[in-house]
GROMACS .gro file of C-alpha atoms in nm:
model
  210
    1UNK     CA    1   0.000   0.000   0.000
    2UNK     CA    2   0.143   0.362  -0.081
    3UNK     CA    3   0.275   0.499   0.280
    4UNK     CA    4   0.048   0.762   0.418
    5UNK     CA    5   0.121   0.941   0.696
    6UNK     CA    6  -0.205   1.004   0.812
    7UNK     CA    7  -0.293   0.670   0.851
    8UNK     CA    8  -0.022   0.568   1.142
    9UNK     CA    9   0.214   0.355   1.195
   10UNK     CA   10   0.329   0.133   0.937
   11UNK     CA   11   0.645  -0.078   0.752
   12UNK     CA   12   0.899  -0.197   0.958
   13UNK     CA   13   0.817  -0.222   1.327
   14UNK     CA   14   0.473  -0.147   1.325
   15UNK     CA   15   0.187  -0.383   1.433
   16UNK     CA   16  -0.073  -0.459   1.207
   17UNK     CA   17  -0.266  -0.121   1.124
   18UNK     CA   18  -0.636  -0.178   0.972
   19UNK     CA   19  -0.612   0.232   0.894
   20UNK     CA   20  -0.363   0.187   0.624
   21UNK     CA   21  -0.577  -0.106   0.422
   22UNK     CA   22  -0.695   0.001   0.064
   23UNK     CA   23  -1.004  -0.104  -0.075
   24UNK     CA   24  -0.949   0.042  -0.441
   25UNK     CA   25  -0.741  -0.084  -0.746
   26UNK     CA   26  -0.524   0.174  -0.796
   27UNK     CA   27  -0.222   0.262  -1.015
   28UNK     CA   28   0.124   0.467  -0.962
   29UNK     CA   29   0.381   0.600  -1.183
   30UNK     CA   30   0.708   0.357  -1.166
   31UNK     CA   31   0.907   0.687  -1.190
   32UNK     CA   32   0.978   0.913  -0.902
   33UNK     CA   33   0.969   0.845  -0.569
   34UNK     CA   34   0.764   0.548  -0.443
   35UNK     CA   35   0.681   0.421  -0.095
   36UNK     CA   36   0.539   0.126  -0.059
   37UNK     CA   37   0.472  -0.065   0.293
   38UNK     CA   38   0.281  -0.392   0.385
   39UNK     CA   39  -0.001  -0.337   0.607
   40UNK     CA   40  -0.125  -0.700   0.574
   41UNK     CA   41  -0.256  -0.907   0.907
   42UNK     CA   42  -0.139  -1.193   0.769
   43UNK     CA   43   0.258  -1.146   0.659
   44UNK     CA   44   0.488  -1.340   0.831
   45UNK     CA   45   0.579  -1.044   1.073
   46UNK     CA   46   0.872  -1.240   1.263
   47UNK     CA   47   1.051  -1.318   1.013
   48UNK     CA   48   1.013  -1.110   0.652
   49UNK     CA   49   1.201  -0.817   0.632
   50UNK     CA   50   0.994  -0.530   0.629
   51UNK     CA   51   1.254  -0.203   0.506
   52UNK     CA   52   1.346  -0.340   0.171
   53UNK     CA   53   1.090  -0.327  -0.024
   54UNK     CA   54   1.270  -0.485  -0.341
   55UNK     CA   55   1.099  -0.817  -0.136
   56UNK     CA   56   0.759  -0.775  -0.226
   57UNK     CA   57   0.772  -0.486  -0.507
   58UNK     CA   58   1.048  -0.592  -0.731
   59UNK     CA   59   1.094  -0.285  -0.939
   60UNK     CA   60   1.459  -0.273  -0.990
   61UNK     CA   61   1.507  -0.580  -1.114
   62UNK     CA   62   1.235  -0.512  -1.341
   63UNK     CA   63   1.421  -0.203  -1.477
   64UNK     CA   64   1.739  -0.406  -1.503
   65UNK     CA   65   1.561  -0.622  -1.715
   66UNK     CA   66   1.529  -0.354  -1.967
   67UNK     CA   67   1.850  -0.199  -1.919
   68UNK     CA   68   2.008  -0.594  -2.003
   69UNK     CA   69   1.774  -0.626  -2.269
   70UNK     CA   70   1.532  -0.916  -2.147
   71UNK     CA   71   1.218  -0.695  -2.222
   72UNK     CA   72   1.159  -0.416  -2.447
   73UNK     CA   73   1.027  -0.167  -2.154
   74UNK     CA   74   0.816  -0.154  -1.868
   75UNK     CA   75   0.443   0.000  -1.840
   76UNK     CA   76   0.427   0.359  -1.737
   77UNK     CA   77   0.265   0.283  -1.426
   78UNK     CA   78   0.240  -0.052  -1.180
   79UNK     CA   79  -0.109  -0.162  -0.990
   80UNK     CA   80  -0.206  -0.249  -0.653
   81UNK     CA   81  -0.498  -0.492  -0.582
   82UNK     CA   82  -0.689  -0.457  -0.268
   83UNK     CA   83  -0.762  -0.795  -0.067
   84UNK     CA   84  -1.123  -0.715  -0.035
   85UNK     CA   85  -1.145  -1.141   0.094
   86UNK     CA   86  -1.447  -1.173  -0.141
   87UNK     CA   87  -1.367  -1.451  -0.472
   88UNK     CA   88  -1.693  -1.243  -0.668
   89UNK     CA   89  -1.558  -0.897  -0.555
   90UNK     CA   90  -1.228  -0.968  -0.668
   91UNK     CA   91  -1.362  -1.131  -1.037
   92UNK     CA   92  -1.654  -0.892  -1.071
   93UNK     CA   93  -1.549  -0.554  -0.975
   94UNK     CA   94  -1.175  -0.550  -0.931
   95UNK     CA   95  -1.022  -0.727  -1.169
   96UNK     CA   96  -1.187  -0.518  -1.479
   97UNK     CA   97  -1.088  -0.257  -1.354
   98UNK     CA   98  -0.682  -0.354  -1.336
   99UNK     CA   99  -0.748  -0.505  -1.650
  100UNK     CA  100  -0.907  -0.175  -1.832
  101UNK     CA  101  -0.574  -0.028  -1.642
  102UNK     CA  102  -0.349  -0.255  -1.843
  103UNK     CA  103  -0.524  -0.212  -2.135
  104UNK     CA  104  -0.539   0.165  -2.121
  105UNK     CA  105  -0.129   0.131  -2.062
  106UNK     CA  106  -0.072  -0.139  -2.349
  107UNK     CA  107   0.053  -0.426  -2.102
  108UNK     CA  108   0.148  -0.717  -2.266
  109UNK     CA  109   0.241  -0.912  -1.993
  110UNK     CA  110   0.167  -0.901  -1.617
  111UNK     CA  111   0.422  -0.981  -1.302
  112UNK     CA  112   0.198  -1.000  -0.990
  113UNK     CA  113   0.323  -1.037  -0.631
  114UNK     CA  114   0.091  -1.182  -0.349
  115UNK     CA  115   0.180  -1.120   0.029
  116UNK     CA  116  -0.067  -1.210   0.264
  117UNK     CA  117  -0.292  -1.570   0.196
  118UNK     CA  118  -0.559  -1.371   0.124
  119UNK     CA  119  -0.337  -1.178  -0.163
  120UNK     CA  120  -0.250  -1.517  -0.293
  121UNK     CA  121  -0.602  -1.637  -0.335
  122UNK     CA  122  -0.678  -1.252  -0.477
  123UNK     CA  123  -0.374  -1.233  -0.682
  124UNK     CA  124  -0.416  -1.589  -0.833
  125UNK     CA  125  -0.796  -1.514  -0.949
  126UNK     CA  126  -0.653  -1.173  -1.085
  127UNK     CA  127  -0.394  -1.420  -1.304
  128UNK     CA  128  -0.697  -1.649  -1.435
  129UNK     CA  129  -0.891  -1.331  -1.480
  130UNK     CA  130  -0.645  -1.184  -1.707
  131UNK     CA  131  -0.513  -1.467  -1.892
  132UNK     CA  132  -0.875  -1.513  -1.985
  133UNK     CA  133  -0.884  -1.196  -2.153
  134UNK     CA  134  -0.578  -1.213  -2.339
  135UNK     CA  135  -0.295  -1.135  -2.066
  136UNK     CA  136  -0.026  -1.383  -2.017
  137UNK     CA  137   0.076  -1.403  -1.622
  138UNK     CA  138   0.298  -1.517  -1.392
  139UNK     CA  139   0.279  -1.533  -1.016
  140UNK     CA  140   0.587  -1.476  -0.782
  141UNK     CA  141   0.461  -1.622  -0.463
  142UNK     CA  142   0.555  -1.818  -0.126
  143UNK     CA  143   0.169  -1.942  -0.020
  144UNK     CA  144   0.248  -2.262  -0.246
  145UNK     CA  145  -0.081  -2.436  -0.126
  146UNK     CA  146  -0.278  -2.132  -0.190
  147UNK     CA  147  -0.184  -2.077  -0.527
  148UNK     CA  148  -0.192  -2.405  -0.672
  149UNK     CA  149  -0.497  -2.455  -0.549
  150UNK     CA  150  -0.641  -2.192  -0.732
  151UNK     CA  151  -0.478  -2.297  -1.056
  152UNK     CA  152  -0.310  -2.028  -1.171
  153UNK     CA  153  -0.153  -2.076  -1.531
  154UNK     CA  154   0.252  -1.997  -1.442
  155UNK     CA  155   0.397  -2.016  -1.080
  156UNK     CA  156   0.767  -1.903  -0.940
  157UNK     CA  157   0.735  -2.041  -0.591
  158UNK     CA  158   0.977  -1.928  -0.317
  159UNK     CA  159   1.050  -2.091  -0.032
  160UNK     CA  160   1.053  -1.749   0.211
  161UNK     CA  161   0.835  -1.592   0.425
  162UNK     CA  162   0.466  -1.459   0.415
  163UNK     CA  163   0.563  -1.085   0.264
  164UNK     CA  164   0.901  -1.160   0.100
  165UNK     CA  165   0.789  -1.342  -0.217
  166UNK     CA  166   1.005  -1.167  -0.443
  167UNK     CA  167   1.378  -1.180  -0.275
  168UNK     CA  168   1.586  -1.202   0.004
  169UNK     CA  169   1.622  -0.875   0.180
  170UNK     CA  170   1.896  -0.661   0.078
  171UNK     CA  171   2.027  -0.962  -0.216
  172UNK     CA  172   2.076  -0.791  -0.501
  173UNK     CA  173   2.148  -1.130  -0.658
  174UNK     CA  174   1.831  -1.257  -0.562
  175UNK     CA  175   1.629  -1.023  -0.694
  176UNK     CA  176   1.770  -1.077  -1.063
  177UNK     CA  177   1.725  -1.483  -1.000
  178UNK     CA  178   1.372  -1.467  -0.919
  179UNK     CA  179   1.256  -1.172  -1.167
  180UNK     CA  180   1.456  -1.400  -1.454
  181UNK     CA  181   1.274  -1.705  -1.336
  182UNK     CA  182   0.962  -1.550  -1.432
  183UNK     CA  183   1.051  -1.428  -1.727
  184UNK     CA  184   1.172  -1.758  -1.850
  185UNK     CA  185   0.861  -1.951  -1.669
  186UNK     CA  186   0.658  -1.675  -1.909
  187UNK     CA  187   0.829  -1.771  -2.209
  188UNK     CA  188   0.916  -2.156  -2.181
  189UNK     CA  189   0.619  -2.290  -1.985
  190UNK     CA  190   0.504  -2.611  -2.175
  191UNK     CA  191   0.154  -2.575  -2.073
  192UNK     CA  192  -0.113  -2.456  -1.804
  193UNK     CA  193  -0.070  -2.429  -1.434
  194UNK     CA  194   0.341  -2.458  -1.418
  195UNK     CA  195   0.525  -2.413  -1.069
  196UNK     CA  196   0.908  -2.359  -1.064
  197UNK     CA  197   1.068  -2.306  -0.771
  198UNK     CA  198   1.369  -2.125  -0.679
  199UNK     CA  199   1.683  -2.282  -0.553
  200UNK     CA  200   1.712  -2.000  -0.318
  201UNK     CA  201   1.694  -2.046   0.078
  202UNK     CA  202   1.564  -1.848   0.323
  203UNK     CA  203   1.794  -1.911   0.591
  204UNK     CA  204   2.033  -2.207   0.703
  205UNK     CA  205   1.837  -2.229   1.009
  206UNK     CA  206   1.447  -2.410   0.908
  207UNK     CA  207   1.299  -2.304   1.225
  208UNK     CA  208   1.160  -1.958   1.051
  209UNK     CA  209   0.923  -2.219   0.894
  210UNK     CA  210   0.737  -2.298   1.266
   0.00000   0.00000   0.00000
């Protein structure tokens, strides 16, 4: 959710705040300054990291892409789905609306990053919703059960904590790894509903998983 100071407390630190929750699609210039935070209940708040938001809103490795040449250029803006916990909400009244955003903005091909279970479930309709109207998808996630479940056409699973589906915090490397996974997953996928899953770990230590 774009940080608002009005609305209290949030990102790293904060408890969960029910203020900062958004219940609109809404879209954001990828230019300038942007200031994301995760205001989700469900996010794995011992152990995702929480200042870099590279985890869960892999821009720059989206813009490296470009720069090396992987895809011809980005959209103008990116989108943020609320997780309004309704299935009809989500199909009915949310998802045409990102997808008349994408289609006013020429998107060929969408990148979509869950956080919370309920963002998987939201995200993963949003990736059936779209691919049904003529947008290929792929979903960078770490609710494996969740998303499967839901059958989404192309998975990148990762193995990390609930808010850090997209990298390891402050990992550079990681961040290209898991943004080229998807790239390649949208390309080379043999057919529908596709997991990969990274080679990456979370930490030596398994016990994050309790």
């Amino acid at each position: 959710v774009p940080y608002d100071a009005n609305k209290g407390n949030q990102g790293p630190g904060a408890p969960y705040n029910a203020a900062a929750k958004f219940y609109q699609p809404y879209q954001q210039s990828i230019d300038g300054e942007i200031d994301l935070r995760i205001a989700h209940v469900g996010i794995d708040r011992k152990n995702a990291n929480m200042e870099d938001s590279q985890c869960w809103f892999p821009l720059r490795a989206a813009k490296q892409a470009v720069q090396d040449g992987k895809i011809q250029v980005l959209s103008p803006h990116f989108y943020g789905l609320p997780t309004n916990r309704s299935q009809r909400h989500t199909l009915e009244v949310d998802a045409p609306l990102i997808l008349k955003m994408l289609r006013d903005d020429q998107v060929d091909v969408a990148v979509l990053v869950p956080n919370c279970p309920v963002c998987h479930q939201s995200q993963s309709l949003l990736a059936r919703y779209l691919e049904e109207n003529g947008i290929p998808t792929v979903v960078m996630g770490t609710a494996k059960d969740i998303v499967e479940y839901c059958g989404v056409p192309r998975f990148v699973f990762n193995d990390f904590p609930l808010g850090n589906a997209a990298a390891r915090p402050h990992d550079e490397d990681s961040q290209a790894i898991i943004f080229e996974l998807a790239l390649k997953l949208l390309e080379n996928a043999p057919g529908p509903r596709i997991t990969i899953q990274s080679n990456l770990r979370w930490s030596a230590d398994p016990l994050w998983k309790l």
